[in-house]
Coordinates of C-alpha atoms and ligand atoms in Angstrom, one line a residue:
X131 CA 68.2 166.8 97.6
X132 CA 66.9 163.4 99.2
X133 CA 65.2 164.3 102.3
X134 CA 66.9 162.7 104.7
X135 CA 69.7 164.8 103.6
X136 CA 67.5 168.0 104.0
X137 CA 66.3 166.9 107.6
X138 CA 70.2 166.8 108.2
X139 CA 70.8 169.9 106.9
X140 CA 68.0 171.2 109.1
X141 CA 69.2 169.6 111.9
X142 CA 72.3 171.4 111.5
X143 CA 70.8 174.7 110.8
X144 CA 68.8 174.4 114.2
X145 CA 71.5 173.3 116.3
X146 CA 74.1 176.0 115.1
X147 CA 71.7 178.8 114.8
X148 CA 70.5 178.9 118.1
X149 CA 74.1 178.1 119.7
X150 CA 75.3 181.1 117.3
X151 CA 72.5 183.3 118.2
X152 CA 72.6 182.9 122.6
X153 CA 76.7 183.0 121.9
X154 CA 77.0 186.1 120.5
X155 CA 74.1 187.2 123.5
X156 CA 76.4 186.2 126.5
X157 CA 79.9 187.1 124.3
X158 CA 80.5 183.1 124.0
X159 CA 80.1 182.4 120.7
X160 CA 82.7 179.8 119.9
X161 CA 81.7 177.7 123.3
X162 CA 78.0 177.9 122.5
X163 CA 79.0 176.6 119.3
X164 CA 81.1 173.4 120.0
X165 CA 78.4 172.5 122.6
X166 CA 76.2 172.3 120.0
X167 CA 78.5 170.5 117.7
X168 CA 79.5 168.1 120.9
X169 CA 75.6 167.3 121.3
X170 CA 74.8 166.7 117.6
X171 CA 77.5 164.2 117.5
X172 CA 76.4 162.6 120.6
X173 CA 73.3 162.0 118.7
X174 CA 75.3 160.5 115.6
X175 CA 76.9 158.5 117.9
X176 CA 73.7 157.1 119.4
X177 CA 72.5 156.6 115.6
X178 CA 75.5 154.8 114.7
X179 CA 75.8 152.3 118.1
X180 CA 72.3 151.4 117.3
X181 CA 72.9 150.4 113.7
X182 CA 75.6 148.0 114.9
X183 CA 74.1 146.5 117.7
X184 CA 70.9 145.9 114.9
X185 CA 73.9 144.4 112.3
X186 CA 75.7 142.6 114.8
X187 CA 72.5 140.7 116.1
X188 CA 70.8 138.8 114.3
X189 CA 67.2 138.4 113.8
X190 CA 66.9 141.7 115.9
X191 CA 64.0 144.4 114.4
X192 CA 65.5 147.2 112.2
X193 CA 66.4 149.8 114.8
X194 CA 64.2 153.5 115.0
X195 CA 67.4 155.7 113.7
X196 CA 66.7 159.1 112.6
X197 CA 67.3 161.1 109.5
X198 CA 69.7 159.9 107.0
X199 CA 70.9 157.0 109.7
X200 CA 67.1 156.0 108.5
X201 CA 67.9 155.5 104.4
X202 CA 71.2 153.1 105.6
X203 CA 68.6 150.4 107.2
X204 CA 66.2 151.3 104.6
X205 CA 68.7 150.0 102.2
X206 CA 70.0 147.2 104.1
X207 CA 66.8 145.8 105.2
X208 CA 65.9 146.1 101.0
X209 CA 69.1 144.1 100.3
X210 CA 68.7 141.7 103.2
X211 CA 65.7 140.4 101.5
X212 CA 66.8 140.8 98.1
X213 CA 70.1 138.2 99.2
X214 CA 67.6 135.5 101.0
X215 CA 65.4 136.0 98.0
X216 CA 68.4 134.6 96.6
X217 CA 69.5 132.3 98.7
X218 CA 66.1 130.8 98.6
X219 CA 66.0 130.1 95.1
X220 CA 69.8 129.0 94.9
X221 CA 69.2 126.0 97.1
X222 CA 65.4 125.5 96.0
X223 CA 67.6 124.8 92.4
X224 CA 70.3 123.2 94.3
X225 CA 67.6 120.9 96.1
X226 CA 66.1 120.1 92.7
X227 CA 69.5 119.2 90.6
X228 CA 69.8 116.8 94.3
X229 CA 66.7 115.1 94.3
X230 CA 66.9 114.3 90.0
X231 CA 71.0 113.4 90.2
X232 CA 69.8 111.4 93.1
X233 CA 67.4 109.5 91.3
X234 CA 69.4 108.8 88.0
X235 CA 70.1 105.7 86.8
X236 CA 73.8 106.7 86.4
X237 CA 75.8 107.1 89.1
X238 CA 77.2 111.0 89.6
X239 CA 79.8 111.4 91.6
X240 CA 81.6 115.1 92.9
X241 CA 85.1 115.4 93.7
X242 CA 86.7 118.2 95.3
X243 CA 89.9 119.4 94.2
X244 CA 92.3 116.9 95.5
X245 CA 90.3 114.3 94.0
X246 CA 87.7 113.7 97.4
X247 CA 84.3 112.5 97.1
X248 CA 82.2 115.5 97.8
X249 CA 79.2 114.5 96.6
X250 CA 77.2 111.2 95.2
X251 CA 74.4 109.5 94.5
X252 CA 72.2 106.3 95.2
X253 CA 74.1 104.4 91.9
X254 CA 77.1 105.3 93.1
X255 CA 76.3 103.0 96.0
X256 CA 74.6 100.4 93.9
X257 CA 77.8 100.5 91.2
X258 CA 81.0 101.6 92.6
X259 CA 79.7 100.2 96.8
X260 CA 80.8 103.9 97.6
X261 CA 78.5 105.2 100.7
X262 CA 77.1 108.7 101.0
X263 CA 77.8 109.3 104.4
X264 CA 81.4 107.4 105.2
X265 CA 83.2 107.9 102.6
X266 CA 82.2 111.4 101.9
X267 CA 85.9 113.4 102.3
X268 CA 87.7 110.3 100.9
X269 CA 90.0 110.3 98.3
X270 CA 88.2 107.9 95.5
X271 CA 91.0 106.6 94.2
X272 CA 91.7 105.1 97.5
X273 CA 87.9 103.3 97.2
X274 CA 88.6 102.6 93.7
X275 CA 91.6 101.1 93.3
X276 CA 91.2 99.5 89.5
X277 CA 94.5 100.5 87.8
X278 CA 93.6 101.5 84.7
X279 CA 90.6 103.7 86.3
X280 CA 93.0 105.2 88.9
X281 CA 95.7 105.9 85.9
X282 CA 92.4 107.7 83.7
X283 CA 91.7 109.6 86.8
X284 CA 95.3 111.0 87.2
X285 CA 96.2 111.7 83.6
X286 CA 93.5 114.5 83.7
X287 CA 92.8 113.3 79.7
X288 CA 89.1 113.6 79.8
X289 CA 88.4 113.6 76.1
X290 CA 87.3 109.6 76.1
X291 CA 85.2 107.7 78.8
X292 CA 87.3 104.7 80.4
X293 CA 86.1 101.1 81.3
X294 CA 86.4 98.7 84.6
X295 CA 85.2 96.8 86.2
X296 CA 82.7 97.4 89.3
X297 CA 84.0 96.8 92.7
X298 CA 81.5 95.8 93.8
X299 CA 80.8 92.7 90.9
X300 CA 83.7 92.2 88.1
X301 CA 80.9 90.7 85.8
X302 CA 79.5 94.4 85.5
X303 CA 81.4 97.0 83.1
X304 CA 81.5 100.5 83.9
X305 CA 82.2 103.4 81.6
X306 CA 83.4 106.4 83.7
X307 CA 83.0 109.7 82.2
X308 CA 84.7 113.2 83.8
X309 CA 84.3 116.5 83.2
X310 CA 85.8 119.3 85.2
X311 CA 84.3 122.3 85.9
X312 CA 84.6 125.4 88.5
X313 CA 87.6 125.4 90.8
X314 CA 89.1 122.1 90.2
X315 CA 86.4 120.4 90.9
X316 CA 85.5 116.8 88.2
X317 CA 81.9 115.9 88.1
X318 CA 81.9 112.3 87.4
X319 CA 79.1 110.2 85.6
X320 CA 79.3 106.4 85.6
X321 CA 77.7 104.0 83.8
X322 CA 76.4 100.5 83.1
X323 CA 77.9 99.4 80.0
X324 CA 78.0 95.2 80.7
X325 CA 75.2 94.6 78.3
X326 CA 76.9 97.0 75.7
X327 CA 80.1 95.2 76.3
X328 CA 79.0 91.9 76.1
X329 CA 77.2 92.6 72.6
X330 CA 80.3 94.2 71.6
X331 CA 82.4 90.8 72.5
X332 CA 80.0 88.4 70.9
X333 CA 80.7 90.6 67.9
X334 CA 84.5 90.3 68.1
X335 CA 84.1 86.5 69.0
X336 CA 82.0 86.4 65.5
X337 CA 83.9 87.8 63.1
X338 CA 87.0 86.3 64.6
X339 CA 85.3 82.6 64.3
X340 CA 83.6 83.5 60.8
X341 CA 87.4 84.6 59.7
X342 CA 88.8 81.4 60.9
X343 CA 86.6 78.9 59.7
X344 CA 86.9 80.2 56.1
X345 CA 90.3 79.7 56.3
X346 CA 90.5 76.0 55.6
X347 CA 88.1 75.6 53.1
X348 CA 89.8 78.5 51.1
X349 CA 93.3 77.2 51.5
X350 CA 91.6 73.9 49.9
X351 CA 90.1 75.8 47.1
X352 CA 93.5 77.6 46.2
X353 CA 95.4 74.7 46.3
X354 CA 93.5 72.9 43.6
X355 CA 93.5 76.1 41.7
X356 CA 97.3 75.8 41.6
X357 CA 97.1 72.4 40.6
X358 CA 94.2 73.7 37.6
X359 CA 96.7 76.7 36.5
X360 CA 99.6 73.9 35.6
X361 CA 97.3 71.7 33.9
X362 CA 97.9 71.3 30.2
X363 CA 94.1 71.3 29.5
X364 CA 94.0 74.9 31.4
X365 CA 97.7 76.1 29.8
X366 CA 96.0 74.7 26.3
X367 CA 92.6 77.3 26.5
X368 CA 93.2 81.2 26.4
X369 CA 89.5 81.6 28.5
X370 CA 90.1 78.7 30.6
X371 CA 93.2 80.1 32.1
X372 CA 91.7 83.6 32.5
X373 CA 89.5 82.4 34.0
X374 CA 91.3 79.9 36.5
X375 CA 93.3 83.0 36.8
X376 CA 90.6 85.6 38.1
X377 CA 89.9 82.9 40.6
X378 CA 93.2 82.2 42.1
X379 CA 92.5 86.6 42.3
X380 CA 89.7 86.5 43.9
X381 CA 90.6 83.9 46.3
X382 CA 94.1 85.8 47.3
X383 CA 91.8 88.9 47.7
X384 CA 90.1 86.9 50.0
X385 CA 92.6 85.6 51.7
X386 CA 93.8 89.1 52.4
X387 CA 90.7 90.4 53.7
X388 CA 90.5 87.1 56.1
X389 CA 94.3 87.9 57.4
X390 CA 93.3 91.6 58.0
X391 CA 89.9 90.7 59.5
X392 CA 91.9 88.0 62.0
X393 CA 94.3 90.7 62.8
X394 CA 92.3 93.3 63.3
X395 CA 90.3 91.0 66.0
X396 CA 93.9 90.0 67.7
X397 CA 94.2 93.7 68.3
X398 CA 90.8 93.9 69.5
X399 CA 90.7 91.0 71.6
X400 CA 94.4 90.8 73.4
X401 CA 95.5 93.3 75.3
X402 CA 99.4 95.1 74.9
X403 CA 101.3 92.2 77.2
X404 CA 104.9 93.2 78.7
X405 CA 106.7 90.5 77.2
X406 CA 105.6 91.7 73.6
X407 CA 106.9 95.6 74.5
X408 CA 109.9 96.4 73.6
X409 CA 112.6 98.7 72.5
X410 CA 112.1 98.9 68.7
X411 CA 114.7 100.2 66.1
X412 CA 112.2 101.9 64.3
X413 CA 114.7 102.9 61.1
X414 CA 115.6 99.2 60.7
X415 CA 112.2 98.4 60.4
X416 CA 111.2 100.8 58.0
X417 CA 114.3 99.7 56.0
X418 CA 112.9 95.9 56.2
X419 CA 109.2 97.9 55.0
X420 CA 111.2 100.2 52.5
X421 CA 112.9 96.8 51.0
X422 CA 109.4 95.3 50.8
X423 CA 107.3 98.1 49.4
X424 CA 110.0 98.8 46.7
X425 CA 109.0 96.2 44.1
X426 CA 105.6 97.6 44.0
X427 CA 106.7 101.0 44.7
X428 CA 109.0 100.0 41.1
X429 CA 106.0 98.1 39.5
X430 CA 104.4 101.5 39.2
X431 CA 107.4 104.0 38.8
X432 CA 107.5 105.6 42.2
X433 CA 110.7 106.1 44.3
X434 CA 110.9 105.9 47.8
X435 CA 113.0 107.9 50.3
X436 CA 113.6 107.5 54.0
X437 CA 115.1 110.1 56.6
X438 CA 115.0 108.0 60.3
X439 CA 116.8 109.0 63.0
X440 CA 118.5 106.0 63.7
X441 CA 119.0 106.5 67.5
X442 CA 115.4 107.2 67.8
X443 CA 113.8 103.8 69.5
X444 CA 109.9 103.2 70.3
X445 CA 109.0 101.0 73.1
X446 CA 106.1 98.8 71.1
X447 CA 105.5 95.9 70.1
X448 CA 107.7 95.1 66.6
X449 CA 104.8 93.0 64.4
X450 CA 102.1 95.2 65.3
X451 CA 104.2 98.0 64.5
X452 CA 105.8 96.8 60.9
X453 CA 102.1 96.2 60.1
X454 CA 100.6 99.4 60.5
X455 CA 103.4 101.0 58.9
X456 CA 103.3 98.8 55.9
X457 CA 99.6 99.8 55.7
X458 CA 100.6 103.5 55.2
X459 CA 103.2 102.8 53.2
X460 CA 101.8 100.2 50.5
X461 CA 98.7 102.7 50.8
X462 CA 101.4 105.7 49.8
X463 CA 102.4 103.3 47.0
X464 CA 98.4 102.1 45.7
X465 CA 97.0 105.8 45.7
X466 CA 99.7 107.2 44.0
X467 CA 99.3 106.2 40.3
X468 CA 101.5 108.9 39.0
X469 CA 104.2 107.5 40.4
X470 CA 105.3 110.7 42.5
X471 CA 108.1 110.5 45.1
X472 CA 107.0 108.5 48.6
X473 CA 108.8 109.8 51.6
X474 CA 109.1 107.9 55.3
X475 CA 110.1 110.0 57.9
X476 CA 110.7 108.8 61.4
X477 CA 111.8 111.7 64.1
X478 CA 111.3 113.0 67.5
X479 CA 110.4 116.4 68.9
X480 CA 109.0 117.9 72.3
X481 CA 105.9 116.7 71.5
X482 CA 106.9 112.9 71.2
X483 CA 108.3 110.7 68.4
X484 CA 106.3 110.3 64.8
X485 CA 106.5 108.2 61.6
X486 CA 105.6 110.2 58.8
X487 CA 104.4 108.8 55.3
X488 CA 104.2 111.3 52.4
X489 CA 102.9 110.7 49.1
X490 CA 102.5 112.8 46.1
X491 CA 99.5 111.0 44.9
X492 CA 95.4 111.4 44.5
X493 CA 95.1 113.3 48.3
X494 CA 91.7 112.6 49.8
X495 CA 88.8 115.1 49.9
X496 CA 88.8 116.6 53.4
X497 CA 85.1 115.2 54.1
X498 CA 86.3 111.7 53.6
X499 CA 89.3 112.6 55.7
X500 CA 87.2 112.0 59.5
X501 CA 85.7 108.4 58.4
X502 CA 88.8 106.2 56.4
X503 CA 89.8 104.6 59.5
X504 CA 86.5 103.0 59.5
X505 CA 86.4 99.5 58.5
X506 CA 85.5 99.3 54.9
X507 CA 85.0 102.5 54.2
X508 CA 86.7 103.3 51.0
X509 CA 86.7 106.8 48.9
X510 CA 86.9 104.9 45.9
X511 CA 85.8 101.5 46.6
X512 CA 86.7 100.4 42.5
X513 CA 90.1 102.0 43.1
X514 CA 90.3 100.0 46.2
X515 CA 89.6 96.9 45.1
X516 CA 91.3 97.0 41.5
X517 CA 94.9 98.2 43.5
X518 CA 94.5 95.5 46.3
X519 CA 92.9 96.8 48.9
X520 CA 90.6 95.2 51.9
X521 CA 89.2 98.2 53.5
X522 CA 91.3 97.3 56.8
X523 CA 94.4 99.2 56.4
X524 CA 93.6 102.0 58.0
X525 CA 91.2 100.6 60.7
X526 CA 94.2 98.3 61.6
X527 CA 96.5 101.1 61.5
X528 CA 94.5 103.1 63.8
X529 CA 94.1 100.0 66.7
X530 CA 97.4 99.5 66.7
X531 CA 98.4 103.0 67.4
X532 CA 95.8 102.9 70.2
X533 CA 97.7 100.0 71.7
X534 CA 101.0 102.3 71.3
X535 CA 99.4 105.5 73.2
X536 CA 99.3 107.2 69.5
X537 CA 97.2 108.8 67.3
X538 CA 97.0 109.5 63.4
X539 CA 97.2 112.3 61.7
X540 CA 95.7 112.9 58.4
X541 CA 96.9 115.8 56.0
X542 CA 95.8 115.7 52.2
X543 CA 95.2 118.2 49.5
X544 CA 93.0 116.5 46.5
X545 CA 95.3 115.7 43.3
X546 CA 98.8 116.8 45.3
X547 CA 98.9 113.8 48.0
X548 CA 98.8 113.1 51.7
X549 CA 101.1 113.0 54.8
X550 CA 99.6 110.2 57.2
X551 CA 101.7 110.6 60.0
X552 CA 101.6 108.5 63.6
X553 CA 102.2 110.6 66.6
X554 CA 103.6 108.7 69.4
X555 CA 103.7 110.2 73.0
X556 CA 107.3 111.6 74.4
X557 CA 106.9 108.3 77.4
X558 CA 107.3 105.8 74.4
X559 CA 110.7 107.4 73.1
X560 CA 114.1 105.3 74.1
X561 CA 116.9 107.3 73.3
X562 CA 119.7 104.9 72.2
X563 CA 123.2 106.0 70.4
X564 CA 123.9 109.2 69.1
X565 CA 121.6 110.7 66.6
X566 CA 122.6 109.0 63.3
X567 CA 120.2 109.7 60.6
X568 CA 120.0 107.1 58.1
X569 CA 118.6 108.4 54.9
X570 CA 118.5 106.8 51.8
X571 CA 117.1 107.4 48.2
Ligands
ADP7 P1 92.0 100.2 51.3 O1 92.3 98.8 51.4 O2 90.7 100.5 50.6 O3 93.1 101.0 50.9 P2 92.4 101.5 53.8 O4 91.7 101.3 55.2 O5 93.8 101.3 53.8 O6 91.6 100.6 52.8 O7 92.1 103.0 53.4 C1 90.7 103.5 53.4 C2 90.5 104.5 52.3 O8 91.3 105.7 52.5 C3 91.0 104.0 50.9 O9 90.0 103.3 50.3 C4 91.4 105.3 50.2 O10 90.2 105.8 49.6 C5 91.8 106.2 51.3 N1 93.3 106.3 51.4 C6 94.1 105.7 52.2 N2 95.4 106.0 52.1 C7 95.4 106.9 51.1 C8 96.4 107.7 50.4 N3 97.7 107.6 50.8 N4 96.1 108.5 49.4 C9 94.8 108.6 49.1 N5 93.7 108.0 49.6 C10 94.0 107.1 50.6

């Protein structure tokens, strides 16, 4: 037994034994008894008013309690120290994480449930003109009105980093980054992305130029070779007209690649402008695609099928949209030597609307499948090249479903086919007539 226990018991013992022992003396046994029960809790009581004097009071000295009343402060003086042990080291860390988010070169913003600054640092100041002390409690968004950074902030999609620019000067480019963590609070990170951006423009602005001014001389070039191809001399030579035609070729694969390239830096360069977004009958444009895609579609024996729902509209922008579709579709065509059945599906569920191309063709090897939508990257760059291609299709096909709030989807088994499918958010569905679907074979 733990000895404060055993004192207890002793305690006891020589309270009741002598109360027992006079009361049966003087015939009073039960009185004698409960007097020495009364004065033993008395005692308790004295014990226990002591204890939380000591715990109401802070800063007091343990109080001198007796017997197992002892252990108790034993134990909470031991814990005491053990919790501003603690304590100690919690804001020692907390100090530290202060002092080095203080001092980084990003700024590092806290916000409290409801989207208040709780918390920021000296490049917060410097980037976003926030102050520590004023605006502490504030709602950000209120300090930082930027649309597209307040729209970022309220969508709670926190997979990308978005870009603004400062408050404080528009030439600099912020890229805000935020990532939640315990109870609804967002720890934000911003940084300084002008130099970044303006690297990444020059870029743009060079290919775009580069594109353009090899337009003219090339339309120069392929106009004489038209006027070559007719010439008797040419007509009269087997090589000669090979010849004159691998060049014509070559310069319509050029031409191609220049058109993609310019596109691709439209979509780069101009942002989605209201005018241009519409409501767009999605099924009659993949009938206009499905009119256009059939002669190659024939050229190499595959047959095309559409199911649309025909009252399913997208708001979008038409062009943008017919060319990123073709892109699937002529790709649905190229890779599928075979000639296996292509399929365009256009329908809606909870989840939003989507365009589905399915082919029955070569299928891609899944660890090819994370890196065709970059530009030029090709699984089979001979394939590519001897069936048309630029490289672009898919990069182009990827900004403009960026421009449309969409993403693609890529499903392929090697040597069965692939299902590229565009998903389009539920917000860009217009519901028009009554579902018609408009299928055709
Ligand atoms: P390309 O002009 O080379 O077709 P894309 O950007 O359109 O360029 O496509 C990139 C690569 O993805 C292609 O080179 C091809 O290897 C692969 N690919 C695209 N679509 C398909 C498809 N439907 N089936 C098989 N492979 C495909």
């Amino acid at each position: 037994m733990p000895r404060p226990w055993s004192i207890e018991l002793w305690r006891l013992t020589l309270t009741l034994a002598p109360a027992w022992l006079v009361g049966a003396l003087l015939d009073r046994t039960g009185l004698l008894i409960a007097c020495g029960l009364a004065g033993l809790l008395a005692w308790h009581g004295v014990q226990l008013f002591r204890l939380t004097r000591w715990l109401q009071e802070s800063g007091r000295e343990p109080p001198e309690v007796g017997g197992a009343w002892s252990q108790i402060v034993d134990a909470i003086v031991r814990s005491r120290k053990a919790a501003r042990k603690r304590k100690q080291t919690l804001s020692n860390t907390l100090a530290r994480f202060r002092e080095s988010a203080a001092a980084m070169p990003d700024a590092v913003i806290i916000l409290g449930p409801h989207g208040e600054i709780e918390w920021l640092n000296n490049a917060a100041t410097v980037m976003l003109g926030l102050r520590a002390r004023q605006d502490s409690g504030r709602r950000l968004t209120d300090l930082t009105r930027h649309p597209t950074f307040a729209a970022y902030l309220a969508a709670g999609d926190y997979r990308e980093p978005v870009e603004f620019p400062s408050p404080v000067d528009e030439h600099l480019r912020l890229s805000a980054r935020v990532v939640p963590y315990g109870r609804n609070q967002r720890l934000m990170t911003v940084r300084d992305v002008t130099r970044l951006h303006r690297l990444e423009a020059m870029r743009r602005d060079f290919v775009a130029n580069v594109s353009h001014e090899l337009r003219t001389p090339l339309t120069v070039i392929t106009g004489y070779l038209e006027t070559f191809s007719d010439d008797p001399y040419v007509q009269s030579s087997d090589s000669v007209a090979r010849t004159v035609q691998q060049m014509e070729e070559q310069a319509e694969r050029m031409r191609r690649l220049i058109e993609d390239l310019l596109t691709l830096s439209r979509l780069e360069t101009t942002s989605e402008t209201a005018d241009e977004v519409r409501a767009v009958s999605v099924a009659s444009l993949v009938a206009d695609i499905e009119t256009e895609a059939r002669v190659l579609a024939r050229a190499q024996g595959n047959a095309i099928r559409t199911e649309c729902d025909a009252a399913l509209w997208l708001k979008g922008n038409a062009k943008e949209l017919y060319s990123a579709f073709l892109n699937l579709v002529s790709n649905a065509i190229r890779y599928s030597p075979g000639g296996g059945d292509i399929i365009l599906r256009w329908y809606g569920d909870d989840e939003g609307a989507h365009f589905a191309v399915q082919d029955h063709g070569l299928g891609i090897e899944p660890q090819h499948i994370p890196r065709i939508t970059e530009r030029f990257y090709r699984v089979d760059k001979d394939r590519s090249r001897a069936s048309g291609g630029t490289g672009l299709g898919l990069a182009i096909v990827k900004h403009v479903l960026q421009r449309h709030s969409g993403r693609l989807r890529v499903e392929s088994i090697p040597g069965r086919g692939s299902t590229f499918t565009c998903d389009f958010p539920p917000v860009r569905m217009v519901q028009r007539a009554a579902g018609v679907k408009v299928v055709s074979a």
